[in-house]
Coordinates of C-alpha atoms in Angstrom, one line a residue:
M1 CA 72.3 67.0 129.5
R2 CA 76.0 66.2 129.4
S3 CA 75.7 65.7 125.7
G4 CA 74.0 68.8 125.0
R5 CA 76.8 70.9 126.9
S6 CA 79.5 68.9 124.8
R7 CA 77.5 70.0 121.7
W8 CA 77.8 73.8 122.6
K9 CA 81.3 73.6 123.5
F10 CA 82.5 71.7 120.6
S11 CA 80.4 74.1 118.2
F12 CA 81.8 77.5 119.6
H13 CA 85.1 76.4 120.8
R14 CA 86.4 73.7 118.6
S15 CA 88.0 72.5 121.6
S16 CA 87.3 70.2 124.9
P17 CA 85.3 71.5 127.6
S18 CA 88.1 71.5 130.1
T19 CA 90.1 74.1 127.7
T20 CA 87.2 76.3 127.8
T21 CA 87.0 76.2 131.7
T22 CA 90.5 77.2 131.9
S23 CA 90.1 80.3 129.7
S24 CA 86.7 81.5 131.4
P25 CA 86.4 80.8 135.0
S26 CA 82.6 81.6 135.0
S27 CA 81.7 79.3 132.2
S28 CA 81.7 76.1 133.9
T29 CA 79.4 77.3 136.6
S30 CA 77.3 79.6 134.5
F31 CA 76.7 77.4 131.6
N32 CA 74.1 74.5 131.3
S33 CA 71.8 73.0 128.8
D34 CA 68.8 75.6 129.6
T35 CA 70.9 78.6 129.0
P36 CA 69.3 81.0 126.6
P37 CA 71.3 80.8 123.4
E38 CA 71.3 84.6 123.1
F39 CA 73.1 84.9 126.4
L40 CA 76.1 83.0 124.9
C41 CA 79.0 84.7 123.1
P42 CA 79.4 83.1 119.6
V43 CA 83.3 83.3 120.2
S44 CA 83.8 81.9 123.8
G45 CA 80.6 79.8 123.9
S46 CA 80.1 81.2 127.5
L47 CA 77.7 83.7 129.3
M48 CA 78.7 87.2 128.4
A49 CA 79.6 89.4 131.1
D50 CA 80.1 92.6 128.9
P51 CA 78.0 92.2 125.7
V52 CA 78.4 94.7 123.1
I53 CA 76.4 95.1 119.6
L54 CA 78.2 95.7 116.4
P55 CA 76.5 97.7 113.5
S56 CA 75.8 94.5 111.8
G57 CA 73.5 93.7 114.8
H58 CA 75.8 90.9 116.2
T59 CA 76.4 90.5 120.0
F60 CA 79.6 89.4 121.6
E61 CA 81.7 89.5 124.7
R62 CA 83.6 92.6 124.4
A63 CA 87.2 91.2 124.9
C64 CA 86.5 88.3 122.4
I65 CA 85.5 90.7 119.6
E66 CA 88.4 93.2 120.1
V67 CA 90.8 90.5 119.8
C68 CA 88.8 89.3 116.4
S69 CA 88.9 92.8 115.2
E70 CA 92.8 92.9 116.1
L71 CA 93.6 89.8 114.3
S72 CA 91.0 90.6 111.3
F73 CA 89.3 87.5 112.1
S74 CA 85.5 86.7 111.5
P75 CA 84.4 84.1 114.0
P76 CA 83.3 80.8 112.0
S77 CA 80.1 80.7 113.7
V78 CA 78.8 84.1 112.2
S79 CA 77.5 84.1 108.8
P80 CA 77.9 86.1 106.6
P81 CA 81.5 86.7 107.8
L82 CA 82.2 89.8 109.4
E83 CA 84.6 92.5 108.0
L84 CA 86.8 93.1 110.9
S85 CA 90.2 95.1 110.6
S86 CA 92.8 96.1 113.2
S87 CA 93.3 99.5 111.4
S88 CA 89.6 100.3 111.8
P89 CA 88.1 98.9 115.0
P90 CA 84.3 98.4 114.9
L91 CA 82.1 100.5 116.8
L92 CA 81.0 98.6 119.9
I93 CA 77.9 99.4 121.7
S94 CA 77.2 98.3 125.3
N95 CA 74.1 96.3 125.5
A96 CA 72.9 97.2 128.9
A97 CA 69.5 95.7 128.7
L98 CA 71.1 92.1 127.9
K99 CA 73.8 92.5 130.5
T100 CA 70.8 93.1 133.0
A101 CA 68.9 90.0 131.7
I102 CA 71.9 87.8 132.0
A103 CA 72.3 89.1 135.5
N104 CA 68.7 88.4 136.5
W105 CA 68.6 85.1 134.9
C106 CA 71.7 83.9 136.7
D107 CA 70.2 85.3 140.0
R108 CA 67.1 83.2 139.5
S109 CA 69.0 80.0 138.7
G110 CA 71.1 80.5 141.6
L111 CA 74.5 80.6 139.4
P112 CA 77.1 83.2 139.9
R113 CA 77.2 85.9 137.5
P114 CA 79.9 85.9 134.6
T115 CA 82.9 88.0 135.0
P116 CA 84.5 89.7 132.0
L117 CA 87.3 87.8 130.1
S118 CA 90.7 89.2 130.3
S119 CA 92.6 90.1 127.2
T120 CA 94.9 87.0 127.5
S121 CA 92.0 84.5 127.8
A122 CA 90.1 86.0 125.1
R123 CA 93.3 85.8 122.9
E124 CA 93.8 82.1 123.7
I125 CA 90.1 81.2 122.9
V126 CA 90.4 83.1 119.5
M127 CA 93.8 81.6 118.8
K128 CA 92.2 78.2 119.0
L129 CA 89.5 79.1 116.5
L130 CA 91.9 80.4 113.8
P131 CA 92.4 78.1 110.6
P132 CA 95.7 76.5 110.1
D133 CA 96.2 78.8 106.9
H134 CA 95.6 81.9 109.0
D135 CA 98.3 84.7 108.7
A136 CA 101.4 83.1 110.6
K137 CA 102.5 86.9 111.1
V138 CA 99.2 87.4 113.2
K139 CA 99.8 84.4 115.2
E140 CA 103.4 85.6 115.9
I141 CA 102.1 88.9 117.2
V142 CA 99.9 87.3 119.4
D143 CA 102.2 84.8 120.9
C144 CA 104.4 87.8 121.6
K145 CA 101.7 89.4 123.4
L146 CA 100.9 86.3 125.5
N147 CA 104.3 86.0 126.5
K148 CA 104.8 89.6 127.2
P149 CA 103.0 91.7 130.1
L150 CA 101.3 94.7 128.5
S151 CA 103.2 98.0 128.9
V152 CA 101.6 100.9 130.7
R153 CA 101.2 102.8 127.5
T154 CA 99.2 99.5 125.8
R155 CA 97.2 99.3 129.0
K156 CA 96.0 103.0 128.4
Q157 CA 95.4 102.5 124.6
N158 CA 93.1 99.7 125.4
S159 CA 91.2 101.6 128.1
V160 CA 90.9 104.3 125.3
V161 CA 89.3 101.7 123.0
S162 CA 86.8 100.5 125.7
S163 CA 85.8 104.2 126.5
N164 CA 85.4 105.0 122.9
S165 CA 83.5 101.8 122.0
S166 CA 80.8 102.4 125.0
L167 CA 80.3 105.9 123.8
S168 CA 80.9 107.6 126.9
L169 CA 79.1 111.1 127.2
S170 CA 82.2 112.3 129.3
S171 CA 84.3 115.1 127.8
N172 CA 87.6 113.1 128.4
S173 CA 86.6 110.5 126.2
N174 CA 86.9 112.7 123.1
S175 CA 90.5 113.4 123.7
Q176 CA 91.2 109.9 124.2
L177 CA 89.6 109.1 120.9
S178 CA 91.7 111.5 119.3
S179 CA 94.8 110.0 120.8
H180 CA 93.8 106.5 119.8
S181 CA 92.9 107.3 116.3
S182 CA 96.2 108.9 115.8
S183 CA 98.4 106.3 117.0
T184 CA 96.2 103.8 115.1
S185 CA 96.6 105.3 111.8
S186 CA 100.1 106.0 112.0
S187 CA 101.5 102.7 113.4
S188 CA 101.2 99.1 113.0
F189 CA 102.6 96.0 115.1
S190 CA 105.8 94.5 114.3
P191 CA 105.7 90.8 113.8
S192 CA 108.8 90.4 116.2
C193 CA 107.6 92.0 119.5
G194 CA 104.1 93.6 118.7
T195 CA 105.6 97.1 119.1
P196 CA 104.7 100.0 117.0
K197 CA 106.3 100.6 113.8
E198 CA 105.9 103.5 111.3
N199 CA 103.7 102.4 108.5
S200 CA 105.3 103.2 105.1
T201 CA 102.7 102.0 102.8
N202 CA 100.0 104.2 101.3
S203 CA 96.4 104.1 102.6
E204 CA 93.7 103.0 100.4
I205 CA 89.8 104.1 100.6
S206 CA 88.3 101.0 102.4
K207 CA 84.4 100.3 102.3
A208 CA 81.8 102.2 104.1
S209 CA 82.5 100.0 107.2
S210 CA 85.8 101.6 107.8
V211 CA 87.2 105.2 107.9
P212 CA 88.0 106.7 104.6
S213 CA 91.7 106.8 104.5
T214 CA 91.4 109.9 102.3
N215 CA 90.2 111.9 105.4
Q216 CA 94.0 111.6 106.5
S217 CA 96.0 111.6 103.4
S218 CA 96.9 109.2 100.5
N219 CA 100.5 110.3 100.8
P220 CA 102.2 111.3 103.9
S221 CA 104.6 113.6 101.7
T222 CA 101.5 115.5 100.2
P223 CA 99.5 117.4 102.5
C224 CA 95.7 117.0 102.1
P225 CA 93.7 120.2 100.9
G226 CA 91.7 120.1 104.4
D227 CA 94.9 119.6 106.6
S228 CA 95.5 123.3 107.1
L229 CA 91.9 124.2 107.6
E230 CA 91.5 121.3 109.9
E231 CA 94.5 122.6 112.1
E232 CA 93.0 126.0 112.0
I233 CA 89.7 124.7 113.4
L234 CA 91.3 122.7 116.1
Q235 CA 93.5 125.4 117.0
K236 CA 90.5 127.6 117.5
L237 CA 89.0 125.1 119.7
T238 CA 92.3 124.8 121.7
D239 CA 92.3 128.3 122.3
S240 CA 88.8 128.3 123.4
E241 CA 89.8 125.6 126.2
S242 CA 92.8 127.6 127.3
D243 CA 91.0 131.0 127.5
P244 CA 87.8 130.4 129.6
I245 CA 86.8 134.0 129.2
D246 CA 86.6 134.0 125.3
Q247 CA 85.7 130.2 125.2
D248 CA 82.2 130.7 124.0
T249 CA 83.2 133.4 121.3
A250 CA 86.1 131.1 120.1
T251 CA 84.0 128.0 119.8
V252 CA 81.1 129.9 117.8
E253 CA 83.6 131.1 115.5
A254 CA 85.2 127.7 115.0
M255 CA 81.9 126.0 114.4
I256 CA 80.7 128.8 111.9
Y257 CA 83.9 128.1 110.2
L258 CA 83.5 124.4 110.0
R259 CA 79.9 124.9 108.9
Q260 CA 80.8 127.0 106.0
A261 CA 83.9 125.1 105.1
T262 CA 81.9 121.8 104.9
R263 CA 79.5 123.6 102.5
E264 CA 82.0 124.3 99.8
S265 CA 82.8 120.9 97.9
R266 CA 83.0 117.1 98.3
N267 CA 86.8 117.2 98.6
R268 CA 86.3 119.5 101.5
R269 CA 83.9 117.6 103.3
L270 CA 86.0 114.2 102.9
A271 CA 89.2 116.0 103.9
L272 CA 87.7 117.2 107.3
C273 CA 86.1 114.1 108.3
T274 CA 88.9 113.1 110.3
F275 CA 89.3 111.2 113.8
R276 CA 90.6 114.5 115.4
L277 CA 88.0 116.7 113.9
L278 CA 85.1 114.5 114.8
A279 CA 86.2 114.0 118.2
S280 CA 86.2 117.9 118.8
L281 CA 83.1 118.0 117.0
R282 CA 81.4 115.5 119.2
Q283 CA 82.7 117.5 122.2
T284 CA 81.1 120.7 121.0
L285 CA 77.7 118.8 120.4
L286 CA 77.8 118.6 124.2
S287 CA 77.7 122.2 124.6
R288 CA 74.8 124.1 126.4
D289 CA 75.2 127.1 124.0
T290 CA 72.4 127.3 121.3
V291 CA 74.4 128.9 118.7
V292 CA 77.3 126.4 119.1
L293 CA 74.9 123.5 119.0
T294 CA 73.1 124.7 116.0
N295 CA 76.2 125.3 114.0
A296 CA 77.8 122.1 115.2
A297 CA 74.7 120.1 114.2
A298 CA 74.6 121.7 110.7
A299 CA 78.2 120.7 110.2
V300 CA 77.5 117.1 111.0
V301 CA 74.6 117.3 108.4
N302 CA 77.1 118.8 105.8
L303 CA 79.7 116.3 106.6
S304 CA 77.2 113.3 106.3
I305 CA 76.2 114.2 102.7
E306 CA 79.2 112.1 101.6
P307 CA 78.8 108.3 101.7
E308 CA 82.4 107.9 103.0
N309 CA 81.7 109.8 106.1
K310 CA 78.6 108.3 107.2
V311 CA 80.1 105.5 109.2
P312 CA 83.2 107.3 110.7
I313 CA 80.6 110.0 111.9
V314 CA 78.6 107.3 114.0
R315 CA 81.9 105.5 115.1
S316 CA 83.1 108.9 116.4
G317 CA 80.2 108.8 119.2
A318 CA 78.0 111.7 117.5
I319 CA 74.7 109.9 117.8
P320 CA 74.0 110.2 121.6
P321 CA 74.6 114.0 121.4
L322 CA 72.4 114.4 118.5
I323 CA 69.6 112.6 120.3
D324 CA 70.0 115.0 123.3
I325 CA 69.6 117.7 120.8
L326 CA 66.4 116.1 119.4
K327 CA 65.1 116.0 123.1
Y328 CA 66.3 119.5 124.4
G329 CA 67.7 121.4 121.8
S330 CA 66.3 124.7 120.1
S331 CA 64.1 124.4 117.0
E332 CA 66.7 125.0 114.5
A333 CA 69.1 122.7 116.5
R334 CA 66.4 119.9 116.5
E335 CA 66.2 120.4 112.8
H336 CA 69.6 120.1 111.9
A337 CA 69.9 117.0 114.3
A338 CA 66.8 115.2 112.7
G339 CA 68.6 115.9 109.2
A340 CA 71.7 114.4 110.3
L341 CA 70.1 111.3 111.9
F342 CA 68.2 110.9 108.5
S343 CA 71.3 111.3 106.3
L344 CA 73.0 108.8 108.8
A345 CA 70.4 106.3 108.6
V346 CA 70.7 106.0 104.8
E347 CA 73.8 103.9 105.2
E348 CA 72.8 100.3 106.4
D349 CA 75.6 99.8 108.7
N350 CA 74.5 102.7 110.8
R351 CA 70.8 101.5 111.4
A352 CA 71.6 99.0 114.3
P353 CA 73.6 101.5 116.3
I354 CA 71.3 104.6 115.8
G355 CA 68.3 102.4 116.9
V356 CA 70.1 100.7 119.9
L357 CA 71.2 104.2 121.2
G358 CA 67.6 105.4 121.3
A359 CA 66.8 107.8 118.5
I360 CA 63.5 106.2 117.4
P361 CA 61.4 107.5 120.5
P362 CA 62.4 111.4 120.0
L363 CA 62.1 110.9 116.1
I364 CA 58.8 109.6 116.7
Q365 CA 57.9 112.5 118.9
L366 CA 59.1 115.1 116.4
F367 CA 57.3 113.3 113.5
C368 CA 54.0 113.2 115.1
H369 CA 53.9 116.5 116.9
R370 CA 52.6 119.2 114.5
S371 CA 53.7 121.9 116.9
D372 CA 57.4 120.9 117.1
G373 CA 58.8 123.1 114.6
S374 CA 58.6 123.3 110.9
D375 CA 57.3 120.8 108.2
R376 CA 61.2 120.3 107.5
V377 CA 62.1 118.7 110.9
R378 CA 58.9 116.3 110.5
H379 CA 60.0 115.4 107.0
D380 CA 63.7 114.7 108.2
A381 CA 62.3 112.8 111.4
G382 CA 60.1 110.9 109.2
R383 CA 62.7 109.8 106.5
A384 CA 65.0 108.7 109.3
L385 CA 62.4 106.4 110.8
F386 CA 61.7 105.0 107.4
H387 CA 65.4 104.1 106.8
L388 CA 65.7 103.1 110.4
T389 CA 62.6 100.8 110.2
L390 CA 64.1 98.8 107.1
M391 CA 65.8 96.9 110.0
E392 CA 63.9 94.2 111.7
T393 CA 65.1 95.2 115.1
N394 CA 64.1 98.9 114.7
R395 CA 60.6 98.0 113.5
S396 CA 60.3 96.0 116.8
K397 CA 61.3 99.0 118.8
L398 CA 58.8 101.3 117.1
A399 CA 56.1 98.8 117.4
R400 CA 56.9 98.6 121.2
I401 CA 56.6 102.3 121.9
S402 CA 53.2 102.9 123.4
G403 CA 51.0 104.6 121.2
A404 CA 53.3 105.2 118.6
V405 CA 51.8 103.1 115.8
R406 CA 48.1 104.6 116.3
R407 CA 49.7 108.1 115.9
V408 CA 51.3 107.3 112.6
L409 CA 48.2 105.8 111.6
S410 CA 46.5 108.9 112.6
I411 CA 48.7 111.1 110.7
A412 CA 48.3 108.8 107.4
T413 CA 44.5 109.3 107.4
S414 CA 44.6 113.0 108.7
P415 CA 43.2 115.6 106.3
D416 CA 45.0 118.2 108.3
D417 CA 48.6 117.1 107.2
T418 CA 50.4 117.7 104.2
R419 CA 50.3 115.0 101.5
S420 CA 54.0 114.3 101.8
I421 CA 54.0 113.9 105.8
R422 CA 50.9 111.4 105.2
K423 CA 52.9 109.6 102.7
L424 CA 55.9 109.3 105.1
A425 CA 53.6 107.9 107.6
M426 CA 51.9 105.3 105.4
M427 CA 55.6 104.2 104.3
L428 CA 56.2 103.8 108.1
V429 CA 53.0 101.7 108.6
C430 CA 54.2 99.6 105.4
N431 CA 57.4 98.9 107.0
L432 CA 55.7 97.8 110.2
A433 CA 53.6 95.3 108.3
G434 CA 56.8 93.6 107.4
S435 CA 57.6 92.5 110.8
T436 CA 55.8 89.9 113.2
E437 CA 55.5 92.6 116.2
G438 CA 54.9 95.3 113.9
R439 CA 51.7 93.3 112.3
A440 CA 50.2 92.6 115.8
V441 CA 50.3 96.1 116.8
L442 CA 48.7 97.3 113.7
L443 CA 45.7 94.9 113.9
D444 CA 45.3 96.1 117.5
S445 CA 45.3 99.8 116.4
D446 CA 42.4 99.0 113.8
A447 CA 44.8 99.5 110.8
V448 CA 42.8 97.4 108.4
S449 CA 39.9 99.7 108.4
A450 CA 41.9 102.7 108.2
V451 CA 44.0 101.3 105.2
V452 CA 40.8 100.4 103.6
E453 CA 39.4 103.8 103.8
L454 CA 42.6 104.9 102.1
I455 CA 42.3 102.9 99.1
K456 CA 38.6 103.9 98.9
N457 CA 40.0 107.5 98.7
E458 CA 42.6 106.5 96.3
F459 CA 45.6 107.6 98.7
E460 CA 49.0 105.9 98.3
E461 CA 47.2 102.7 97.1
E462 CA 50.6 100.9 96.5
Y463 CA 51.6 101.3 100.2
S464 CA 48.1 100.6 101.3
I465 CA 47.7 97.4 99.4
A466 CA 51.4 96.4 100.6
T467 CA 50.4 96.8 104.0
L468 CA 47.2 94.8 103.8
Y469 CA 49.4 92.1 102.2
G470 CA 51.8 92.3 105.3
M471 CA 48.9 92.1 107.9
S472 CA 47.5 89.0 106.0
K473 CA 50.0 86.7 107.1
V474 CA 48.5 86.9 110.5
G475 CA 45.9 84.6 109.1
L476 CA 42.5 84.1 110.8
R477 CA 42.4 87.2 112.9
F478 CA 43.1 89.4 109.8
R479 CA 40.4 87.4 107.8
G480 CA 37.8 88.4 110.5
L481 CA 38.8 92.1 110.5
A482 CA 39.2 92.4 106.6
K483 CA 35.6 91.0 106.2
A484 CA 34.2 93.4 108.4
A485 CA 35.9 96.5 106.8
G486 CA 35.0 95.3 103.3
V487 CA 38.6 94.5 102.1
E488 CA 37.3 92.2 99.4
E489 CA 34.9 94.4 97.7
V490 CA 37.8 97.2 97.6
L491 CA 40.5 95.0 96.3
S492 CA 38.4 93.2 93.7
R493 CA 38.4 96.4 92.0
V494 CA 42.2 96.7 92.1
V495 CA 42.6 93.1 91.0
E496 CA 40.4 93.8 87.8
A497 CA 41.6 97.0 86.8
G498 CA 45.4 96.6 87.7
E499 CA 48.3 94.5 86.7
G500 CA 51.7 93.7 88.0
V501 CA 52.8 93.7 91.7
R502 CA 50.0 95.6 92.9
A503 CA 47.3 93.5 91.5
D504 CA 49.1 90.1 92.4
M505 CA 49.4 91.2 95.9
A506 CA 45.7 92.3 96.1
R507 CA 44.8 89.1 94.7
K508 CA 46.6 87.4 97.4
V509 CA 44.9 89.4 100.0
V510 CA 41.4 88.6 98.6
Q511 CA 42.3 84.9 98.6
T512 CA 43.4 85.0 102.2
V513 CA 40.1 86.5 103.1
Q514 CA 38.1 84.0 101.2
G515 CA 40.0 81.5 103.0
D516 CA 41.2 79.9 99.3
V517 CA 44.7 78.8 100.1
G518 CA 45.3 77.4 96.6
G519 CA 43.5 79.7 94.3
G520 CA 44.6 81.0 91.1
T521 CA 48.0 79.8 89.7
G522 CA 49.8 81.0 92.5
K523 CA 51.4 78.7 95.3
G524 CA 52.0 79.1 99.0
L525 CA 49.5 81.9 99.6
V526 CA 50.7 83.5 102.9
S527 CA 53.0 80.5 104.4
G528 CA 55.8 80.7 101.7
E529 CA 58.0 83.5 100.3
W530 CA 57.9 82.4 96.5
F531 CA 54.7 83.2 94.6
E532 CA 54.2 82.3 91.0
W533 CA 51.8 83.9 88.6
D534 CA 51.0 83.8 84.9
D535 CA 52.9 87.0 84.2
D536 CA 56.1 86.5 85.8
L537 CA 58.2 85.2 89.1
L538 CA 57.5 87.2 92.1
E539 CA 59.3 87.1 95.5
I540 CA 57.1 88.5 98.2
S541 CA 58.4 88.3 101.6
D542 CA 58.5 90.4 104.9
A543 CA 61.7 92.1 103.3
S544 CA 59.9 92.9 100.2
V545 CA 56.8 94.2 101.8
V546 CA 59.1 96.6 103.9
S547 CA 60.6 98.3 100.5
M548 CA 57.5 97.7 98.5
G549 CA 57.0 101.4 98.2
V550 CA 60.5 102.0 96.9
G551 CA 61.3 99.5 94.2
A552 CA 58.3 97.6 93.5
F553 CA 56.2 100.4 91.8
P554 CA 57.9 101.9 88.8
Q555 CA 55.7 104.7 87.9
Q556 CA 56.4 106.0 91.6
H557 CA 59.9 105.3 91.9
K558 CA 61.4 108.6 91.1
E559 CA 58.9 110.3 93.4
V560 CA 59.7 108.0 96.4
R561 CA 63.4 108.8 95.9
S562 CA 62.7 112.4 96.3
V563 CA 60.7 111.6 99.4
V564 CA 63.4 109.2 101.3
G565 CA 66.7 109.3 99.4
S566 CA 69.7 110.6 100.9
S567 CA 70.0 114.0 102.0
S568 CA 71.8 116.5 99.9
T569 CA 70.8 119.8 101.5
K570 CA 73.6 121.7 102.8
F571 CA 73.0 124.0 105.8

């Protein structure tokens, strides 16, 4: 037991257990060899009191990851390395479910619940993990902060970061976000005392994981084309707050103006996607006025067209209001909200936070109910779900929604729906077949016989075969259901008539049904990931099953891109 504890401490802390106990009072009493590893922070090695999720899907103690971001330091225990920057703090989403699970586990184990780490303790832990060749300037900054109490202004800024990171829905969070982003973009810490100093260097456009600097300006002396328009829109919103009588009218005018402006050009959309405007836009998305909500949601769709804007929009906290619009908004507002979520879900870094914040249940509701609006909202909801379920955790979320998989299957097999809607449903089913939980639910939902009927009717054969291949990894249970549904007879025709990926996957499924684990010239029927055939070498895994309809069948690649590709429609 003691050796297990030492290994954990050494692995995460690179220091003695006594040091860890000093930095985290709760760690000595809350940690033992039976602790579930997912309850431990990868940085501190202790039970998490305030767990937060990054867009990458990793979970950390809030104080620890904030310090890592401040130092632009990726924890050594995380692979691949995280892209953290002090100039663009990552989106931190509170993991309430994990926090509750940790608390319940502590209660059952008779251990005290963990308490959040202080900023000072978190810095001490992270500093011990820094490699010797890490920037000495950063170490000097932190040493200065450790020896100098935080000022009132710094404490206020820290509370702003915490408020923004947890995506609070209160109206005060928007003004805090604006204040924080303004101070972050205009100053940096001096190595001598950690006090702000003016940043004289020009900004560069960063990757999608950070807010584009072109949104502010690339040269302080040259005004950005959108600066005057941004000020005009913000002024309208400010005037509406100061004059309650004309508040609704002024807000409507500002949102209509913004919606029209974001339709004009790429440069205008980039210039208007600023911290201040996004904070105000998020506040507007909380309005109860139907006209305001409709125009604000349409403006989000237009801004999200540009790839550089997708991550900043999610970081601004726009997702929770958009989800509320999906649930309670008017038909037109729901249509724009679904379009915005679809456009934002195209960006891989956005899929984790969108799923964590609860977008999947209302999207399924829109996609499966024929009475909910037009075909456009169903298409956008389906395409958003397709991109979200390219991520394993989101596939699990969809599989756990009671009745959702059966409803999606019924759409795929229903003659009452349009072909494009049925195709989206089949693509979702194919994605689900790429995960363990999804496969189990599909088998419970009689998906094998449903997919066989689709193949008989020659509907979306590619996705149907890929779905059968994914389900075939379940083994004996699939074999019984497949024999009863006549899979062998149906796929034998495909094997004889086809070639390439489609025929290879069909052949593998047939071999699974026959119990031939070593037939043909292939290797590793369903247990391995690499499959070797006469014509070429294929890599078929859960990930490839998920994306099978997008890239593996060239003859439909162009058509598929038109179904699930990034939104370019302006509203």
